[in-house]
Amino acid sequence: MASSYLFLFLCLFLFFPQLYASFSSSGSHSCSSLIQFKNSFSTNQTNAAYLSCDDQSYPKTDSWKEGTDCCSWDGVTCDHLNAHVIALDLSCSSLYGNFPSNTTLFLLPHLQKLNLAYNDFNLSKIPSEFGQFTSLFYFNLSHTGFAGEVPSQVSHLSKLVSLDLSGIEEQLTIDKYALEGLVHNLTEVRHLFLDGINMSSVNAHVFMNLSSSLRSLSLAGCDLQGKFPKNIFDLPNLNLLNLRRNQLSGQIPRSLGNLLQLTHLDLSWNRLSGQIPRSLGNLLQLTHLDLSENQLRGQIPRSLGNLLQLTHLDLSWNRLSGQIPISLGSLLQLTHLDLSWNRLSGQIPRSLGNLLQLTQLDLSENQLSGQIPRSLGNHLQLTVLDLSGNQLSGQIPLSILNLTQLEYLRIAENALEGSIPDEFFTGLKSLESLDLSCNKIEGKIPQWMQEVGNVSLTYFNVSHNSLTEVEHFPWKNIESLDLSSNLISGNLPIPASTINVFFISNNSFNGEVSSLICNASSLRILDLSHNNLSGTIPQCFGNLSNSLQFLNLKKNKFYGTIPPTFAEGCQLTNFNLNGNLLEGPLTPSILNCNDLEVLDLGNNKINDTFPHWLGSLPYLQVLVLKSNLMHGSLRVNSSKSSPFFSKIQIFDLSNNYFSGPLPVRYINSFKAIINLEKIGSTVSYMGVNDDGGDFYTYSIGIVMKGQDRELVKIFTMWMIIDLSNNQFEGGIPEVFGKLNLLKGLNLSHNNLNGGIPTSVGNLKSLEWLDLSSNRLSGTIPNRLADLPFLSSFNVSGNQLHGHIPQGKQFNTFGNDSYQGNKGLCGFPVSKGCNIIEPPPPNVLEKDGSKSNITFGWKVVLIGYGCGVVFGMSVGYVVFQTGKPKWLVNLVEIQHEKKRRRKSKDGSRSNGRRRI
Ligand SMILES: *[C@@H]1O[C@H](CO)[C@@H](O)[C@H](O)[C@H]1NC(C)=O
Ligand SMILES: *[C@@H]1O[C@H](CO)[C@@H](O)[C@H](O)[C@H]1NC(C)=O
Ligand SMILES: *[C@@H]1O[C@H](CO)[C@@H](O)[C@H](O)[C@H]1NC(C)=O
Ligand SMILES: *[C@@H]1O[C@H](CO)[C@@H](O)[C@H](O)[C@H]1NC(C)=O
Ligand SMILES: *[C@@H]1O[C@H](CO)[C@@H](O)[C@H](O)[C@H]1NC(C)=O
Ligand SMILES: *[C@@H]1O[C@H](CO)[C@@H](O)[C@H](O)[C@H]1NC(C)=O
Ligand SMILES: *[C@@H]1O[C@H](CO)[C@@H](O)[C@H](O)[C@H]1NC(C)=O
């Protein structure tokens, strides 16, 4: 064959010498065009943004040298007959720069194949001149960073067999006419990839006339709208249909079951409803079926058990109910099975144990019950197993410990009981993440557990169980360890120095905290709260604060002083020493913690004056000093106008010995409570960055409406001032009336005198007001009746007189609110005023207004069970969509749902939560 071509060549050159001339000139002409094309771009890999070619990228054009025959260049193919460049494959070549619309590439009219995929043309427009390549049958511009409209001239390429313009969502758009042109003209096309091109302006019916020879149609992330079109995609030769991440609604048409050649069907991330048609069970060639993230209902059709070629089945995030069909146990090729986040019930069928090829099995967040079948131990290939969020009971089957490939094991939030088996198992050597939280597991974490992922384990969560003892936890590379809410006693174990996040709260750990813990130089979150730890706080915590962001020692028995020195560059944002026996003092070195948002020193024995210098911490939102021995006046000596507490939202100095007048100077500068712009902003929680990144929740004990409450999250809209139980004297200054975002004001049990300023009537957000046990005189301003949310009001134990305001909220307050004010008259006190009283309000009205008040209050209280852990893990959790792995590890579990919902590109990692 080759020799006969050679013969032909020789003959041609012998008999037609002018042809040789034309060959060489055409050839060198092409070569110089290519060189010019190459020179339009840099190949600086750090600039090219679209290089995800599995690290296969390299600049092919670097080997192109002038003066050599371009037909031998990397990526270039010539027609041997006349040396025309007929194919150019520069995919994954790190080309970066604007794509010139007059590029010399267009001087290669004989191109039949052109692949420029995975380069970065810097949001250039696709030149319409591409329409001149009329010989082109393969055209690939996927992930090239082109932007703007797809030119209609692409439809001139009527010989195209394969067209790939897919890319990052929304960078390219195509209008109805250009798309109609494509569908109409590309009669030969077999592979059409238009993923990510914005088609929101077109109706899916445009695809009505697609060539029946089509094999692949991929329209993922095209923003296609409207009902899923019936019969449109009924192309008999179709192998691949990908409509992932569109806005298609309505039912999945039964007729899809006629596409007998389909191997890949992806309708995920749409709004499809109704049932999964049984007819999908006809698609016997199917290897990949993804219907996840829709609103599909009803049972999983048994017929799916016919799809014997299936390797990937994802029905997660729907509303599927009923049992998992036993027939799925026939899908012996399955490597990936995800049925999570549905409403599936009944037992996990033992037949799933037949699926020996499985590497990922996710049945989490359903209503599955019964025991975990022992047969799951057959899946020796499993790397990911997630059964959490069900109602599984019984013991953890020993067979699971045989899964030597397992990297991610999660059985949290079930009703598993019994103890962690006290035997030695050699399996689970590769485990990276283990979550057994929220079960009823008891006994100890046995010594042998050190063999579990000894080197690999980075995340371990056994919180919310009934464990009593930790024998050992020496995991070498542990980053996140959560033992909280168990019954564990004994000395505080010191984790490996790799630890980032360490929770042992709500246990019975006792003894002193060894300063060895300060070797954990990457520790960011340390929560030792609610234990019986005693002794002094290791002084080295002050140095640790270079990494430490969250330090919670609440409710222990620490005594002595607060660590005196906080290092420069201190990262602390949340520092909680509440409920210990500390004598203080707090030193100004805490100002090194510039980012401090929450400081809670309440319920200690700090005998000191008010640390006024805290006022210069620029982000301090919560200051709790309540129930200490603090004394002295809050009068500010300096008249400097430097900002004081300008971000403060919760200011609690209650139960101390502060004296002198109320701190007008501070109240004037509580800008966060005064700021009008904040009104009506959506409810968010403290600690949320502007970019929605980090998410810290704080737990703060606060007296609300006369009752002790533990706030797990602090809404940014919660503005509370509590100065009660002190020795403040003098009048209530008018300036309180400026705090228009204030929700709660408690000035009770002081020596305040004078009248209640009418300006209090400006506090339109106020929900509770306690002025009781002072020496206030005068009348209750009628304007208070206009406070729309006021639901708790107490002025008892004063010397007020005159009419009690009537109507609205005041109809809901009882006698208690007014006791001990001999001069008050009118409803609800028994003493009448000397006028005709309005009739007492009827019950309905009363109830109505009460429920109005409480509406909008979602007090998140501590002590909730595990079922609602989602979204608010015990008061100290971080939500993080971005990078640092230590955060992701911690939060991924609780917030997986949100993350998946939010994740725009939808590239969730198939049950594998590691990033
Ligand atoms: C690549 O680009 C980066 C950033 O623009 C620049 O810092 C670097 O020097 C460039 N490298 C080369 C080899 O040109
Ligand atoms: C990429 O585009 C930006 C904005 O149009 C432009 O400033 C920049 O010079 C371009 N870079 C290259 C290498 O062409
Ligand atoms: C393309 O046009 C630019 C100006 O728009 C010009 O500088 C450049 O020389 C032209 N390139 C070619 C190959 O014609
Ligand atoms: C386009 O090129 C990229 C990179 O080589 C490749 O992954 C993709 O499959 C190609 N598209 C088609 C339709 O061949
Ligand atoms: C179809 O292609 C021909 C050239 O091949 C072109 O003239 C015509 O405009 C195209 N039709 C559409 C609808 O784009
Ligand atoms: C673990 O696997 C071995 C075979 O490799 C088997 O003999 C043993 O019974 C399995 N253990 C459990 C608990 O299933
Ligand atoms: C605070 O300490 C001083 C001595 O330093 C003492 O006189 C005073 O009684 C203490 N205050 C309280 C309330 O214990």
PDB file of N, CA, C and O and ligand atoms in Angstrom, residues 605-608 628-631 656-657, ligand 7:
ATOM      1  N   LYS A 605     -14.625  34.798  88.971  1.00  0.00           N
ATOM      2  CA  LYS A 605     -14.432  35.581  90.198  1.00  0.00           C
ATOM      3  C   LYS A 605     -13.498  36.743  89.940  1.00  0.00           C
ATOM      4  O   LYS A 605     -12.595  37.016  90.729  1.00  0.00           O
ATOM      5  N   ILE A 606     -13.711  37.362  88.805  1.00  0.00           N
ATOM      6  CA  ILE A 606     -12.799  38.434  88.424  1.00  0.00           C
ATOM      7  C   ILE A 606     -13.135  39.701  89.206  1.00  0.00           C
ATOM      8  O   ILE A 606     -14.239  40.232  89.098  1.00  0.00           O
ATOM      9  N   ASN A 607     -12.191  40.131  89.982  1.00  0.00           N
ATOM     10  CA  ASN A 607     -12.355  41.317  90.813  1.00  0.00           C
ATOM     11  C   ASN A 607     -11.513  42.411  90.197  1.00  0.00           C
ATOM     12  O   ASN A 607     -10.314  42.484  90.426  1.00  0.00           O
ATOM     13  N   ASP A 608     -12.126  43.238  89.374  1.00  0.00           N
ATOM     14  CA  ASP A 608     -11.357  44.209  88.612  1.00  0.00           C
ATOM     15  C   ASP A 608     -12.308  45.328  88.202  1.00  0.00           C
ATOM     16  O   ASP A 608     -13.526  45.199  88.334  1.00  0.00           O
ATOM     17  N   ASN A 628     -19.428  38.415  87.886  1.00  0.00           N
ATOM     18  CA  ASN A 628     -18.077  38.446  88.429  1.00  0.00           C
ATOM     19  C   ASN A 628     -18.082  39.398  89.616  1.00  0.00           C
ATOM     20  O   ASN A 628     -19.154  39.727  90.147  1.00  0.00           O
ATOM     21  N   LEU A 629     -16.929  39.805  90.034  1.00  0.00           N
ATOM     22  CA  LEU A 629     -16.824  40.729  91.161  1.00  0.00           C
ATOM     23  C   LEU A 629     -16.328  42.076  90.666  1.00  0.00           C
ATOM     24  O   LEU A 629     -15.546  42.751  91.327  1.00  0.00           O
ATOM     25  N   MET A 630     -16.756  42.440  89.477  1.00  0.00           N
ATOM     26  CA  MET A 630     -16.209  43.657  88.881  1.00  0.00           C
ATOM     27  C   MET A 630     -16.909  44.876  89.457  1.00  0.00           C
ATOM     28  O   MET A 630     -18.077  44.841  89.811  1.00  0.00           O
ATOM     29  N   HIS A 631     -16.169  45.948  89.522  1.00  0.00           N
ATOM     30  CA  HIS A 631     -16.668  47.115  90.241  1.00  0.00           C
ATOM     31  C   HIS A 631     -16.154  48.384  89.603  1.00  0.00           C
ATOM     32  O   HIS A 631     -15.391  48.361  88.644  1.00  0.00           O
ATOM     33  N   ASN A 656     -22.696  42.309  88.708  1.00  0.00           N
ATOM     34  CA  ASN A 656     -21.386  42.741  89.172  1.00  0.00           C
ATOM     35  C   ASN A 656     -21.610  43.877  90.174  1.00  0.00           C
ATOM     36  O   ASN A 656     -22.731  44.019  90.702  1.00  0.00           O
ATOM     37  N   TYR A 657     -20.586  44.640  90.443  1.00  0.00           N
ATOM     38  CA  TYR A 657     -20.715  45.732  91.403  1.00  0.00           C
ATOM     39  C   TYR A 657     -20.409  47.059  90.729  1.00  0.00           C
ATOM     40  O   TYR A 657     -19.850  47.956  91.343  1.00  0.00           O
TER      41      TYR A 657
HETATM   42  C1  LIG B   7     -11.979  42.914  95.437  1.00  0.00           C
HETATM   43  O1  LIG B   7     -10.671  42.936  95.916  1.00  0.00           O
HETATM   44  C2  LIG B   7     -10.454  43.872  96.954  1.00  0.00           C
HETATM   45  C3  LIG B   7      -9.027  43.816  97.401  1.00  0.00           C
HETATM   46  O2  LIG B   7      -8.172  43.795  96.320  1.00  0.00           O
HETATM   47  C4  LIG B   7     -11.355  43.594  98.155  1.00  0.00           C
HETATM   48  O3  LIG B   7     -11.211  44.574  99.089  1.00  0.00           O
HETATM   49  C5  LIG B   7     -12.778  43.534  97.684  1.00  0.00           C
HETATM   50  O4  LIG B   7     -13.616  43.107  98.744  1.00  0.00           O
HETATM   51  C6  LIG B   7     -12.948  42.576  96.535  1.00  0.00           C
HETATM   52  N1  LIG B   7     -14.292  42.668  96.054  1.00  0.00           N
HETATM   53  C7  LIG B   7     -15.162  41.688  96.213  1.00  0.00           C
HETATM   54  C8  LIG B   7     -16.524  41.960  95.722  1.00  0.00           C
HETATM   55  O5  LIG B   7     -14.857  40.618  96.666  1.00  0.00           O
END
